[in-house]
PDB file of C-alpha atoms and ligand atoms in Angstrom:
ATOM      1  CA  MET A   1     203.770 167.284  82.240  1.00 54.00           C
ATOM      2  CA  SER A   2     207.469 166.958  80.544  1.00 63.00           C
ATOM      3  CA  GLU A   3     207.783 166.445  76.818  1.00 62.00           C
ATOM      4  CA  SER A   4     208.403 163.243  76.885  1.00 72.00           C
ATOM      5  CA  LEU A   5     206.038 162.133  79.337  1.00 70.00           C
ATOM      6  CA  ASP A   6     203.364 163.800  77.353  1.00 77.00           C
ATOM      7  CA  ALA A   7     204.629 161.915  74.026  1.00 78.00           C
ATOM      8  CA  THR A   8     204.191 158.408  76.198  1.00 77.00           C
ATOM      9  CA  THR A   9     200.262 159.554  76.806  1.00 76.00           C
ATOM     10  CA  THR A  10     199.916 160.706  73.049  1.00 75.00           C
ATOM     11  CA  ASN A  11     201.420 157.004  71.965  1.00 92.00           C
ATOM     12  CA  ALA A  12     199.119 155.094  74.313  1.00 94.00           C
ATOM     13  CA  ASP A  13     196.065 156.495  73.873  1.00 95.00           C
ATOM     14  CA  ALA A  14     197.101 156.672  69.899  1.00 96.00           C
ATOM     15  CA  THR A  15     197.283 152.387  70.533  1.00 97.00           C
ATOM     16  CA  VAL A  16     193.984 152.390  72.593  1.00 98.00           C
ATOM     17  CA  ALA A  17     191.965 154.412  69.799  1.00 98.00           C
ATOM     18  CA  GLN A  18     193.840 151.945  67.157  1.00 98.00           C
ATOM     19  CA  VAL A  19     192.319 148.659  69.189  1.00 98.00           C
ATOM     20  CA  ILE A  20     189.320 150.135  69.353  1.00 98.00           C
ATOM     21  CA  ASP A  21     188.877 150.901  65.737  1.00 98.00           C
ATOM     22  CA  THR A  22     190.688 146.815  65.091  1.00 98.00           C
ATOM     23  CA  ILE A  23     188.096 146.116  66.721  1.00 98.00           C
ATOM     24  CA  ALA A  24     185.045 147.560  65.155  1.00 98.00           C
ATOM     25  CA  GLU A  25     186.655 146.983  61.567  1.00 98.00           C
ATOM     26  CA  THR A  26     186.996 143.234  62.699  1.00 98.00           C
ATOM     27  CA  THR A  27     183.475 142.275  63.557  1.00 98.00           C
ATOM     28  CA  THR A  28     182.405 141.894  59.666  1.00 98.00           C
ATOM     29  CA  ASP A  29     184.685 138.932  59.857  1.00 97.00           C
ATOM     30  CA  VAL A  30     183.084 137.944  63.495  1.00 97.00           C
ATOM     31  CA  ARG A  31     180.051 138.408  61.688  1.00 97.00           C
ATOM     32  CA  THR A  32     180.958 135.361  58.897  1.00 95.00           C
ATOM     33  CA  ALA A  33     182.632 133.327  61.133  1.00 94.00           C
ATOM     34  CA  ILE A  34     179.173 133.028  63.334  1.00 93.00           C
ATOM     35  CA  PHE A  35     177.753 132.412  60.108  1.00 93.00           C
ATOM     36  CA  THR A  36     180.104 129.673  58.317  1.00 92.00           C
ATOM     37  CA  GLU A  37     181.815 128.304  61.894  1.00 92.00           C
ATOM     38  CA  ARG A  38     178.850 126.594  63.064  1.00 88.00           C
ATOM     39  CA  GLY A  39     180.402 123.581  64.114  1.00 88.00           C
ATOM     40  CA  HIS A  40     181.887 122.101  66.990  1.00 90.00           C
ATOM     41  CA  SER A  41     185.806 121.656  67.459  1.00 91.00           C
ATOM     42  CA  ASP A  42     187.019 118.933  69.503  1.00 89.00           C
ATOM     43  CA  SER A  43     189.167 120.959  72.057  1.00 94.00           C
ATOM     44  CA  VAL A  44     188.467 122.536  75.169  1.00 95.00           C
ATOM     45  CA  ASN A  45     189.659 125.930  76.600  1.00 95.00           C
ATOM     46  CA  PRO A  46     191.533 126.226  78.957  1.00 96.00           C
ATOM     47  CA  THR A  47     188.507 126.851  81.395  1.00 91.00           C
ATOM     48  CA  GLY A  48     186.776 123.482  80.362  1.00 92.00           C
ATOM     49  CA  ASP A  49     184.264 124.685  78.162  1.00 91.00           C
ATOM     50  CA  GLU A  50     183.519 122.970  74.568  1.00 91.00           C
ATOM     51  CA  GLN A  51     185.205 125.119  71.881  1.00 93.00           C
ATOM     52  CA  LEU A  52     183.309 125.970  68.642  1.00 93.00           C
ATOM     53  CA  ALA A  53     184.880 126.393  65.506  1.00 94.00           C
ATOM     54  CA  ALA A  54     184.033 130.059  65.611  1.00 95.00           C
ATOM     55  CA  ASP A  55     185.320 130.170  69.043  1.00 96.00           C
ATOM     56  CA  ILE A  56     188.789 129.594  67.765  1.00 96.00           C
ATOM     57  CA  ARG A  57     188.198 131.519  64.342  1.00 97.00           C
ATOM     58  CA  ALA A  58     187.563 134.982  66.036  1.00 97.00           C
ATOM     59  CA  ASP A  59     190.100 134.459  68.413  1.00 98.00           C
ATOM     60  CA  GLU A  60     192.753 133.916  65.960  1.00 98.00           C
ATOM     61  CA  ILE A  61     191.407 136.894  63.930  1.00 98.00           C
ATOM     62  CA  PHE A  62     191.904 138.989  66.503  1.00 98.00           C
ATOM     63  CA  GLU A  63     195.169 137.696  67.813  1.00 98.00           C
ATOM     64  CA  GLN A  64     196.167 138.586  64.190  1.00 98.00           C
ATOM     65  CA  ARG A  65     194.743 141.880  64.280  1.00 98.00           C
ATOM     66  CA  LEU A  66     195.274 142.779  67.165  1.00 98.00           C
ATOM     67  CA  LEU A  67     198.820 142.114  67.879  1.00 97.00           C
ATOM     68  CA  ALA A  68     199.659 143.461  64.342  1.00 97.00           C
ATOM     69  CA  ILE A  69     199.019 147.210  65.975  1.00 97.00           C
ATOM     70  CA  ASP A  70     202.243 149.776  67.167  1.00 93.00           C
ATOM     71  CA  GLY A  71     202.047 149.453  70.470  1.00 96.00           C
ATOM     72  CA  VAL A  72     200.228 145.826  72.322  1.00 97.00           C
ATOM     73  CA  ALA A  73     202.616 143.627  73.862  1.00 97.00           C
ATOM     74  CA  SER A  74     200.451 141.328  74.333  1.00 98.00           C
ATOM     75  CA  TYR A  75     197.505 139.332  73.879  1.00 98.00           C
ATOM     76  CA  ALA A  76     195.503 137.239  76.559  1.00 98.00           C
ATOM     77  CA  SER A  77     192.369 135.398  75.113  1.00 98.00           C
ATOM     78  CA  GLU A  78     189.526 133.191  77.285  1.00 98.00           C
ATOM     79  CA  GLU A  79     190.023 130.467  74.163  1.00 97.00           C
ATOM     80  CA  ARG A  80     194.027 130.288  74.636  1.00 97.00           C
ATOM     81  CA  GLU A  81     196.341 129.000  77.379  1.00 97.00           C
ATOM     82  CA  ALA A  82     199.311 131.509  77.315  1.00 97.00           C
ATOM     83  CA  VAL A  83     199.711 135.123  76.593  1.00 98.00           C
ATOM     84  CA  ALA A  84     200.832 135.648  73.236  1.00 98.00           C
ATOM     85  CA  THR A  85     203.585 138.069  73.024  1.00 97.00           C
ATOM     86  CA  SER A  86     205.060 141.211  70.731  1.00 95.00           C
ATOM     87  CA  ALA A  87     206.754 145.245  71.887  1.00 92.00           C
ATOM     88  CA  GLY A  88     205.039 147.615  72.907  1.00 93.00           C
ATOM     89  CA  ARG A  89     203.383 148.885  76.201  1.00 95.00           C
ATOM     90  CA  LEU A  90     200.135 148.018  76.515  1.00 98.00           C
ATOM     91  CA  HIS A  91     198.437 144.668  77.042  1.00 98.00           C
ATOM     92  CA  VAL A  92     195.189 143.438  75.287  1.00 98.00           C
ATOM     93  CA  ALA A  93     192.785 141.011  76.947  1.00 98.00           C
ATOM     94  CA  ILE A  94     189.612 139.194  75.220  1.00 98.00           C
ATOM     95  CA  ASP A  95     186.616 136.932  75.081  1.00 98.00           C
ATOM     96  CA  PRO A  96     186.697 136.825  71.388  1.00 98.00           C
ATOM     97  CA  LEU A  97     183.173 135.084  70.892  1.00 98.00           C
ATOM     98  CA  ASP A  98     181.232 135.755  74.394  1.00 98.00           C
ATOM     99  CA  GLY A  99     177.730 133.602  74.710  1.00 97.00           C
ATOM    100  CA  SER A 100     178.838 131.217  72.250  1.00 94.00           C
ATOM    101  CA  SER A 101     176.746 128.255  73.267  1.00 93.00           C
ATOM    102  CA  ASN A 102     173.689 130.883  71.405  1.00 96.00           C
ATOM    103  CA  LEU A 103     174.916 130.579  68.280  1.00 94.00           C
ATOM    104  CA  GLU A 104     172.753 127.196  67.769  1.00 92.00           C
ATOM    105  CA  PRO A 105     169.833 128.510  69.141  1.00 94.00           C
ATOM    106  CA  ASN A 106     171.349 132.181  66.721  1.00 94.00           C
ATOM    107  CA  SER A 107     170.833 133.906  69.794  1.00 96.00           C
ATOM    108  CA  GLY A 108     173.010 137.282  70.850  1.00 95.00           C
ATOM    109  CA  MET A 109     176.564 137.019  71.679  1.00 97.00           C
ATOM    110  CA  GLY A 110     179.804 139.075  71.610  1.00 98.00           C
ATOM    111  CA  THR A 111     183.334 140.116  71.882  1.00 98.00           C
ATOM    112  CA  ILE A 112     183.942 141.747  75.750  1.00 99.00           C
ATOM    113  CA  PHE A 113     187.827 143.272  75.574  1.00 99.00           C
ATOM    114  CA  GLY A 114     189.731 145.366  78.153  1.00 98.00           C
ATOM    115  CA  VAL A 115     193.448 147.566  77.343  1.00 98.00           C
ATOM    116  CA  TYR A 116     196.061 146.669  80.657  1.00 98.00           C
ATOM    117  CA  THR A 117     199.266 148.766  81.371  1.00 98.00           C
ATOM    118  CA  GLU A 118     200.399 145.335  82.984  1.00 98.00           C
ATOM    119  CA  ARG A 119     201.180 142.499  81.353  1.00 98.00           C
ATOM    120  CA  PRO A 120     197.493 139.783  82.899  1.00 98.00           C
ATOM    121  CA  PRO A 121     197.055 138.650  84.833  1.00 98.00           C
ATOM    122  CA  THR A 122     196.532 141.803  87.109  1.00 98.00           C
ATOM    123  CA  SER A 123     194.894 144.027  88.636  1.00 98.00           C
ATOM    124  CA  GLY A 124     191.714 145.818  87.344  1.00 98.00           C
ATOM    125  CA  ARG A 125     192.809 149.033  88.425  1.00 98.00           C
ATOM    126  CA  ASN A 126     195.209 148.648  85.471  1.00 98.00           C
ATOM    127  CA  LEU A 127     192.813 149.007  82.965  1.00 98.00           C
ATOM    128  CA  VAL A 128     192.807 151.721  80.419  1.00 98.00           C
ATOM    129  CA  MET A 129     189.539 150.999  78.685  1.00 98.00           C
ATOM    130  CA  SER A 130     187.242 148.987  78.204  1.00 99.00           C
ATOM    131  CA  GLY A 131     184.317 147.231  76.225  1.00 99.00           C
ATOM    132  CA  PHE A 132     182.459 145.282  74.419  1.00 99.00           C
ATOM    133  CA  VAL A 133     180.279 143.980  70.747  1.00 98.00           C
ATOM    134  CA  ILE A 134     177.370 142.947  70.729  1.00 98.00           C
ATOM    135  CA  TYR A 135     176.496 140.540  68.056  1.00 97.00           C
ATOM    136  CA  GLY A 136     172.863 141.525  67.725  1.00 95.00           C
ATOM    137  CA  PRO A 137     169.538 142.741  65.183  1.00 95.00           C
ATOM    138  CA  VAL A 138     172.018 145.222  64.474  1.00 97.00           C
ATOM    139  CA  THR A 139     175.927 145.240  65.997  1.00 98.00           C
ATOM    140  CA  SER A 140     176.667 147.732  68.643  1.00 98.00           C
ATOM    141  CA  MET A 141     179.664 148.789  70.628  1.00 98.00           C
ATOM    142  CA  LEU A 142     180.295 150.367  73.606  1.00 98.00           C
ATOM    143  CA  VAL A 143     183.598 151.563  75.080  1.00 99.00           C
ATOM    144  CA  ALA A 144     184.572 153.291  78.718  1.00 98.00           C
ATOM    145  CA  ARG A 145     187.585 155.289  78.420  1.00 98.00           C
ATOM    146  CA  ASP A 146     188.377 158.081  80.789  1.00 97.00           C
ATOM    147  CA  GLY A 147     185.544 157.710  82.668  1.00 96.00           C
ATOM    148  CA  CYS A 148     183.059 157.713  80.443  1.00 98.00           C
ATOM    149  CA  VAL A 149     180.907 155.235  78.019  1.00 98.00           C
ATOM    150  CA  ARG A 150     180.173 155.787  74.430  1.00 98.00           C
ATOM    151  CA  GLU A 151     177.524 153.765  72.638  1.00 98.00           C
ATOM    152  CA  TYR A 152     178.745 152.968  68.148  1.00 98.00           C
ATOM    153  CA  LEU A 153     176.620 151.075  66.167  1.00 98.00           C
ATOM    154  CA  LEU A 154     178.827 149.467  63.456  1.00 98.00           C
ATOM    155  CA  GLU A 155     178.344 149.491  59.817  1.00 97.00           C
ATOM    156  CA  ASP A 156     180.726 147.299  57.488  1.00 96.00           C
ATOM    157  CA  GLY A 157     183.388 147.691  60.379  1.00 96.00           C
ATOM    158  CA  ALA A 158     182.966 151.983  60.659  1.00 98.00           C
ATOM    159  CA  LYS A 159     181.719 153.313  63.789  1.00 98.00           C
ATOM    160  CA  ARG A 160     178.700 155.908  64.513  1.00 98.00           C
ATOM    161  CA  LEU A 161     178.284 157.512  67.696  1.00 98.00           C
ATOM    162  CA  VAL A 162     174.649 157.216  68.771  1.00 98.00           C
ATOM    163  CA  ASP A 163     174.986 157.432  73.025  1.00 98.00           C
ATOM    164  CA  ASN A 164     177.951 160.250  73.694  1.00 98.00           C
ATOM    165  CA  GLU A 165     177.140 159.371  78.215  1.00 98.00           C
ATOM    166  CA  VAL A 166     176.136 156.129  78.490  1.00 98.00           C
ATOM    167  CA  THR A 167     174.818 156.075  82.204  1.00 98.00           C
ATOM    168  CA  VAL A 168     173.191 153.261  83.837  1.00 98.00           C
ATOM    169  CA  PRO A 169     169.688 154.492  84.640  1.00 98.00           C
ATOM    170  CA  GLU A 170     168.695 155.348  88.608  1.00 97.00           C
ATOM    171  CA  ASP A 171     165.500 153.338  88.955  1.00 98.00           C
ATOM    172  CA  PRO A 172     166.183 149.700  88.174  1.00 98.00           C
ATOM    173  CA  THR A 173     164.173 147.632  86.117  1.00 98.00           C
ATOM    174  CA  VAL A 174     165.401 144.086  85.103  1.00 98.00           C
ATOM    175  CA  PHE A 175     167.743 141.115  86.415  1.00 98.00           C
ATOM    176  CA  GLY A 176     169.390 137.993  85.988  1.00 98.00           C
ATOM    177  CA  PHE A 177     170.916 135.798  87.527  1.00 98.00           C
ATOM    178  CA  GLY A 178     173.092 132.962  86.444  1.00 98.00           C
ATOM    179  CA  GLY A 179     173.443 129.328  87.731  1.00 97.00           C
ATOM    180  CA  GLY A 180     170.305 127.854  88.738  1.00 93.00           C
ATOM    181  CA  VAL A 181     168.431 128.463  91.657  1.00 93.00           C
ATOM    182  CA  ASP A 182     169.344 124.962  93.254  1.00 96.00           C
ATOM    183  CA  SER A 183     172.955 125.813  93.072  1.00 97.00           C
ATOM    184  CA  TRP A 184     173.011 128.975  94.852  1.00 98.00           C
ATOM    185  CA  THR A 185     173.990 129.923  97.999  1.00 97.00           C
ATOM    186  CA  ASP A 186     171.315 130.040 100.675  1.00 97.00           C
ATOM    187  CA  ASP A 187     172.403 133.750 101.556  1.00 97.00           C
ATOM    188  CA  PHE A 188     172.675 134.161  97.559  1.00 98.00           C
ATOM    189  CA  GLU A 189     169.282 132.933  97.223  1.00 98.00           C
ATOM    190  CA  THR A 190     167.561 135.117  99.962  1.00 97.00           C
ATOM    191  CA  VAL A 191     168.896 138.435  98.181  1.00 98.00           C
ATOM    192  CA  ALA A 192     167.723 137.124  94.627  1.00 98.00           C
ATOM    193  CA  GLU A 193     164.506 135.897  95.640  1.00 98.00           C
ATOM    194  CA  SER A 194     163.482 139.776  97.411  1.00 98.00           C
ATOM    195  CA  ILE A 195     165.541 140.942  94.235  1.00 98.00           C
ATOM    196  CA  ARG A 196     163.149 138.912  92.433  1.00 98.00           C
ATOM    197  CA  ALA A 197     160.042 140.397  94.155  1.00 98.00           C
ATOM    198  CA  GLU A 198     160.568 143.950  93.206  1.00 98.00           C
ATOM    199  CA  LEU A 199     162.455 143.406  89.180  1.00 98.00           C
ATOM    200  CA  LYS A 200     161.898 141.564  86.222  1.00 98.00           C
ATOM    201  CA  LEU A 201     163.663 139.074  84.823  1.00 98.00           C
ATOM    202  CA  ARG A 202     165.921 139.297  81.422  1.00 97.00           C
ATOM    203  CA  TYR A 203     168.418 136.719  81.240  1.00 97.00           C
ATOM    204  CA  GLY A 204     170.046 135.346  77.938  1.00 96.00           C
ATOM    205  CA  GLY A 205     173.304 133.273  78.124  1.00 96.00           C
ATOM    206  CA  ALA A 206     175.514 135.928  76.919  1.00 98.00           C
ATOM    207  CA  MET A 207     176.416 138.434  79.408  1.00 98.00           C
ATOM    208  CA  VAL A 208     177.018 141.384  76.891  1.00 98.00           C
ATOM    209  CA  ALA A 209     173.258 141.628  75.949  1.00 98.00           C
ATOM    210  CA  ASP A 210     171.944 140.717  79.994  1.00 98.00           C
ATOM    211  CA  ILE A 211     174.829 143.658  81.042  1.00 98.00           C
ATOM    212  CA  ASN A 212     173.294 145.533  78.171  1.00 98.00           C
ATOM    213  CA  GLN A 213     170.108 145.378  79.510  1.00 98.00           C
ATOM    214  CA  VAL A 214     170.982 146.465  83.129  1.00 98.00           C
ATOM    215  CA  LEU A 215     172.928 149.599  80.471  1.00 98.00           C
ATOM    216  CA  THR A 216     169.738 150.288  79.348  1.00 98.00           C
ATOM    217  CA  TYR A 217     166.865 149.529  81.493  1.00 98.00           C
ATOM    218  CA  GLY A 218     168.789 149.847  85.213  1.00 98.00           C
ATOM    219  CA  GLY A 219     169.168 146.620  87.067  1.00 98.00           C
ATOM    220  CA  VAL A 220     171.713 143.562  88.316  1.00 99.00           C
ATOM    221  CA  PHE A 221     173.446 141.042  86.302  1.00 98.00           C
ATOM    222  CA  ALA A 222     175.189 138.022  88.495  1.00 98.00           C
ATOM    223  CA  TYR A 223     177.085 134.979  87.889  1.00 98.00           C
ATOM    224  CA  PRO A 224     176.514 134.342  92.126  1.00 98.00           C
ATOM    225  CA  ALA A 225     179.486 131.514  93.671  1.00 98.00           C
ATOM    226  CA  LEU A 226     177.083 128.172  93.652  1.00 97.00           C
ATOM    227  CA  MET A 227     177.467 125.522  96.204  1.00 96.00           C
ATOM    228  CA  SER A 228     179.047 123.358  93.556  1.00 95.00           C
ATOM    229  CA  ARG A 229     181.676 125.797  92.470  1.00 96.00           C
ATOM    230  CA  PRO A 230     181.832 128.746  94.962  1.00 96.00           C
ATOM    231  CA  GLU A 231     184.806 130.334  92.562  1.00 97.00           C
ATOM    232  CA  GLY A 232     181.113 131.253  90.573  1.00 97.00           C
ATOM    233  CA  LYS A 233     181.909 130.409  86.549  1.00 97.00           C
ATOM    234  CA  LEU A 234     182.612 133.482  84.734  1.00 98.00           C
ATOM    235  CA  ARG A 235     186.752 134.553  84.385  1.00 98.00           C
ATOM    236  CA  LEU A 236     187.872 137.588  85.684  1.00 98.00           C
ATOM    237  CA  GLN A 237     190.492 138.663  83.748  1.00 98.00           C
ATOM    238  CA  PHE A 238     188.600 138.305  80.236  1.00 98.00           C
ATOM    239  CA  GLU A 239     184.641 139.065  81.444  1.00 98.00           C
ATOM    240  CA  GLY A 240     184.920 139.851  85.000  1.00 98.00           C
ATOM    241  CA  HIS A 241     187.239 143.111  85.550  1.00 98.00           C
ATOM    242  CA  PRO A 242     186.297 144.905  81.412  1.00 99.00           C
ATOM    243  CA  MET A 243     182.676 144.332  82.403  1.00 99.00           C
ATOM    244  CA  ALA A 244     183.258 145.970  85.888  1.00 99.00           C
ATOM    245  CA  TYR A 245     185.099 148.818  84.245  1.00 99.00           C
ATOM    246  CA  ILE A 246     182.032 149.464  82.334  1.00 99.00           C
ATOM    247  CA  LEU A 247     179.951 149.728  85.189  1.00 98.00           C
ATOM    248  CA  GLU A 248     181.678 151.812  87.436  1.00 98.00           C
ATOM    249  CA  SER A 249     182.256 154.154  84.131  1.00 98.00           C
ATOM    250  CA  ALA A 250     178.624 154.351  84.130  1.00 98.00           C
ATOM    251  CA  GLY A 251     177.538 155.289  87.504  1.00 98.00           C
ATOM    252  CA  GLY A 252     177.260 151.862  88.758  1.00 98.00           C
ATOM    253  CA  ALA A 253     179.080 149.081  90.702  1.00 98.00           C
ATOM    254  CA  SER A 254     180.582 145.994  90.755  1.00 98.00           C
ATOM    255  CA  SER A 255     181.248 143.929  93.154  1.00 98.00           C
ATOM    256  CA  ASN A 256     183.214 139.914  93.629  1.00 98.00           C
ATOM    257  CA  GLY A 257     180.594 139.227  96.947  1.00 97.00           C
ATOM    258  CA  ASP A 258     183.482 141.333  98.948  1.00 96.00           C
ATOM    259  CA  GLY A 259     184.459 144.389  97.355  1.00 97.00           C
ATOM    260  CA  SER A 260     184.916 146.175  93.246  1.00 98.00           C
ATOM    261  CA  LEU A 261     186.053 143.714  90.849  1.00 98.00           C
ATOM    262  CA  LEU A 262     188.562 146.219  90.031  1.00 98.00           C
ATOM    263  CA  ASP A 263     190.344 145.799  93.028  1.00 98.00           C
ATOM    264  CA  THR A 264     191.195 141.445  92.188  1.00 97.00           C
ATOM    265  CA  GLU A 265     193.987 141.007  91.098  1.00 96.00           C
ATOM    266  CA  PRO A 266     193.890 137.028  89.656  1.00 96.00           C
ATOM    267  CA  THR A 267     197.073 134.110  90.344  1.00 96.00           C
ATOM    268  CA  GLU A 268     196.526 133.178  87.560  1.00 98.00           C
ATOM    269  CA  LEU A 269     195.270 133.517  83.738  1.00 98.00           C
ATOM    270  CA  HIS A 270     192.021 131.552  83.445  1.00 98.00           C
ATOM    271  CA  GLU A 271     191.093 132.525  86.883  1.00 98.00           C
ATOM    272  CA  ARG A 272     187.014 132.277  87.633  1.00 98.00           C
ATOM    273  CA  THR A 273     185.019 134.843  90.023  1.00 98.00           C
ATOM    274  CA  PRO A 274     181.721 135.295  91.193  1.00 98.00           C
ATOM    275  CA  LEU A 275     180.502 138.407  89.710  1.00 98.00           C
ATOM    276  CA  TYR A 276     177.665 141.454  90.617  1.00 98.00           C
ATOM    277  CA  LEU A 277     177.600 144.267  88.402  1.00 99.00           C
ATOM    278  CA  GLY A 278     174.518 146.930  88.569  1.00 98.00           C
ATOM    279  CA  ASN A 279     172.726 149.911  90.044  1.00 98.00           C
ATOM    280  CA  GLU A 280     174.993 150.459  93.364  1.00 98.00           C
ATOM    281  CA  GLN A 281     172.173 150.118  96.252  1.00 98.00           C
ATOM    282  CA  LEU A 282     171.232 146.424  94.502  1.00 98.00           C
ATOM    283  CA  ILE A 283     175.039 145.706  94.408  1.00 98.00           C
ATOM    284  CA  GLU A 284     175.501 146.853  98.006  1.00 98.00           C
ATOM    285  CA  ARG A 285     172.284 144.614  98.951  1.00 98.00           C
ATOM    286  CA  ILE A 286     173.736 141.503  97.637  1.00 98.00           C
ATOM    287  CA  GLU A 287     177.427 142.070  98.619  1.00 98.00           C
ATOM    288  CA  ALA A 288     175.650 142.397 102.623  1.00 97.00           C
ATOM    289  CA  ALA A 289     173.746 139.593 101.871  1.00 97.00           C
ATOM    290  CA  VAL A 290     176.524 137.246 100.771  1.00 96.00           C
ATOM    291  CA  GLU A 291     179.159 138.981 102.404  1.00 84.00           C
ATOM    292  CA  ARG A 292     182.036 135.879 103.854  1.00 64.00           C
TER     293      ARG A 292
HETATM  294  P1  AHG B   1     181.678 132.008  77.022  1.00 68.55           P
HETATM  295  O1  AHG B   1     181.164 131.621  76.048  1.00 68.55           O
HETATM  296  O2  AHG B   1     182.682 133.299  76.648  1.00 68.55           O
HETATM  297  O3  AHG B   1     181.764 131.039  77.405  1.00 68.55           O
HETATM  298  O4  AHG B   1     180.647 132.936  78.357  1.00 68.55           O
HETATM  299  C1  AHG B   1     179.344 132.683  78.702  1.00 68.55           C
HETATM  300  C2  AHG B   1     179.205 132.944  79.685  1.00 68.55           C
HETATM  301  C3  AHG B   1     178.120 134.275  80.016  1.00 68.55           C
HETATM  302  O5  AHG B   1     177.966 134.865  78.447  1.00 68.55           O
HETATM  303  C4  AHG B   1     176.763 134.111  79.962  1.00 68.55           C
HETATM  304  O6  AHG B   1     176.570 135.413  80.793  1.00 68.55           O
HETATM  305  C5  AHG B   1     177.085 132.872  81.507  1.00 68.55           C
HETATM  306  O7  AHG B   1     178.163 131.810  80.542  1.00 68.55           O
HETATM  307  C6  AHG B   1     176.031 131.484  80.836  1.00 68.55           C
HETATM  308  O8  AHG B   1     175.839 130.102  81.415  1.00 68.55           O
HETATM  309  P2  AHG B   1     175.185 129.727  81.926  1.00 68.55           P
HETATM  310  O9  AHG B   1     174.981 129.091  80.334  1.00 68.55           O
HETATM  311  O10 AHG B   1     175.307 128.782  83.095  1.00 68.55           O
HETATM  312  O11 AHG B   1     173.548 130.216  82.340  1.00 68.55           O
HETATM  313 MN1   MN B   2     182.413 134.809  78.255  1.00 68.55          MN
HETATM  314 MN1   MN B   3     184.300 133.248  74.902  1.00 68.55          MN
END
């Protein structure tokens, strides 16, 4: 590697590390927002979801802190229409508060993030790191980078490594499918029924927590194409790609029904996608059933 290429890589690595640490530090303020900003706002986000005050506050804090990092060129968020820009080489995409409808019943929520080498909308193959935070009974963080997934506990914004190599357990135990049986296609319903007969249901309304069940116990999470909504519910750039990168780095698989989510490139920033994430054999089974 030439010296200048070497320096570029080192700079990019330093920026990625700073993004991870900044998100970790910011979780203390997001926890505060979860506590103080419990009300509804009068606005909706670009995919039409009603925004809570906490969604807006979390987005503001992340934008301010992440865009201030040397080397971060842009900040794209599920909660804002346009990409915010600065000078740099790497691009952050974020779902500031995932599962915010869990705020009212005080259930799990999270933050999902990814760093791309190209400005979104862009292919999942341009991810260099992704991860998520869970604001659960404790605050934890998962980071996928260089083919490896690590888990940390966050205490006052500081990371403590608890698992150096998170992998999807080979023997699947749990499943969680969104959208509701009445909305599923016949093809998905058939495969869902056979999986339901084998595994235990875990569905909490926040994909961060449901995906973490899959990473902990093995299994599958899906938000499929629905009859009334063939494009599904979840957003490719902010939810699909980062989670696919984590699952695939942990030895699992991802699909949009036709192939890996990482091979897909949205034409619009806020594009939705059907998604299937978990143990490889289960994803292959679902793909075979729903393939168009
Ligand atoms: P967000 O709060 O960022 O809009 O995401 C909510 C998502 C996802 O976390 C969860 O799996 C799914 O929506 C739940 O949807 P349903 O309420 O339809 O089950
Ligand atoms: Mn979300
Ligand atoms: Mn969200």
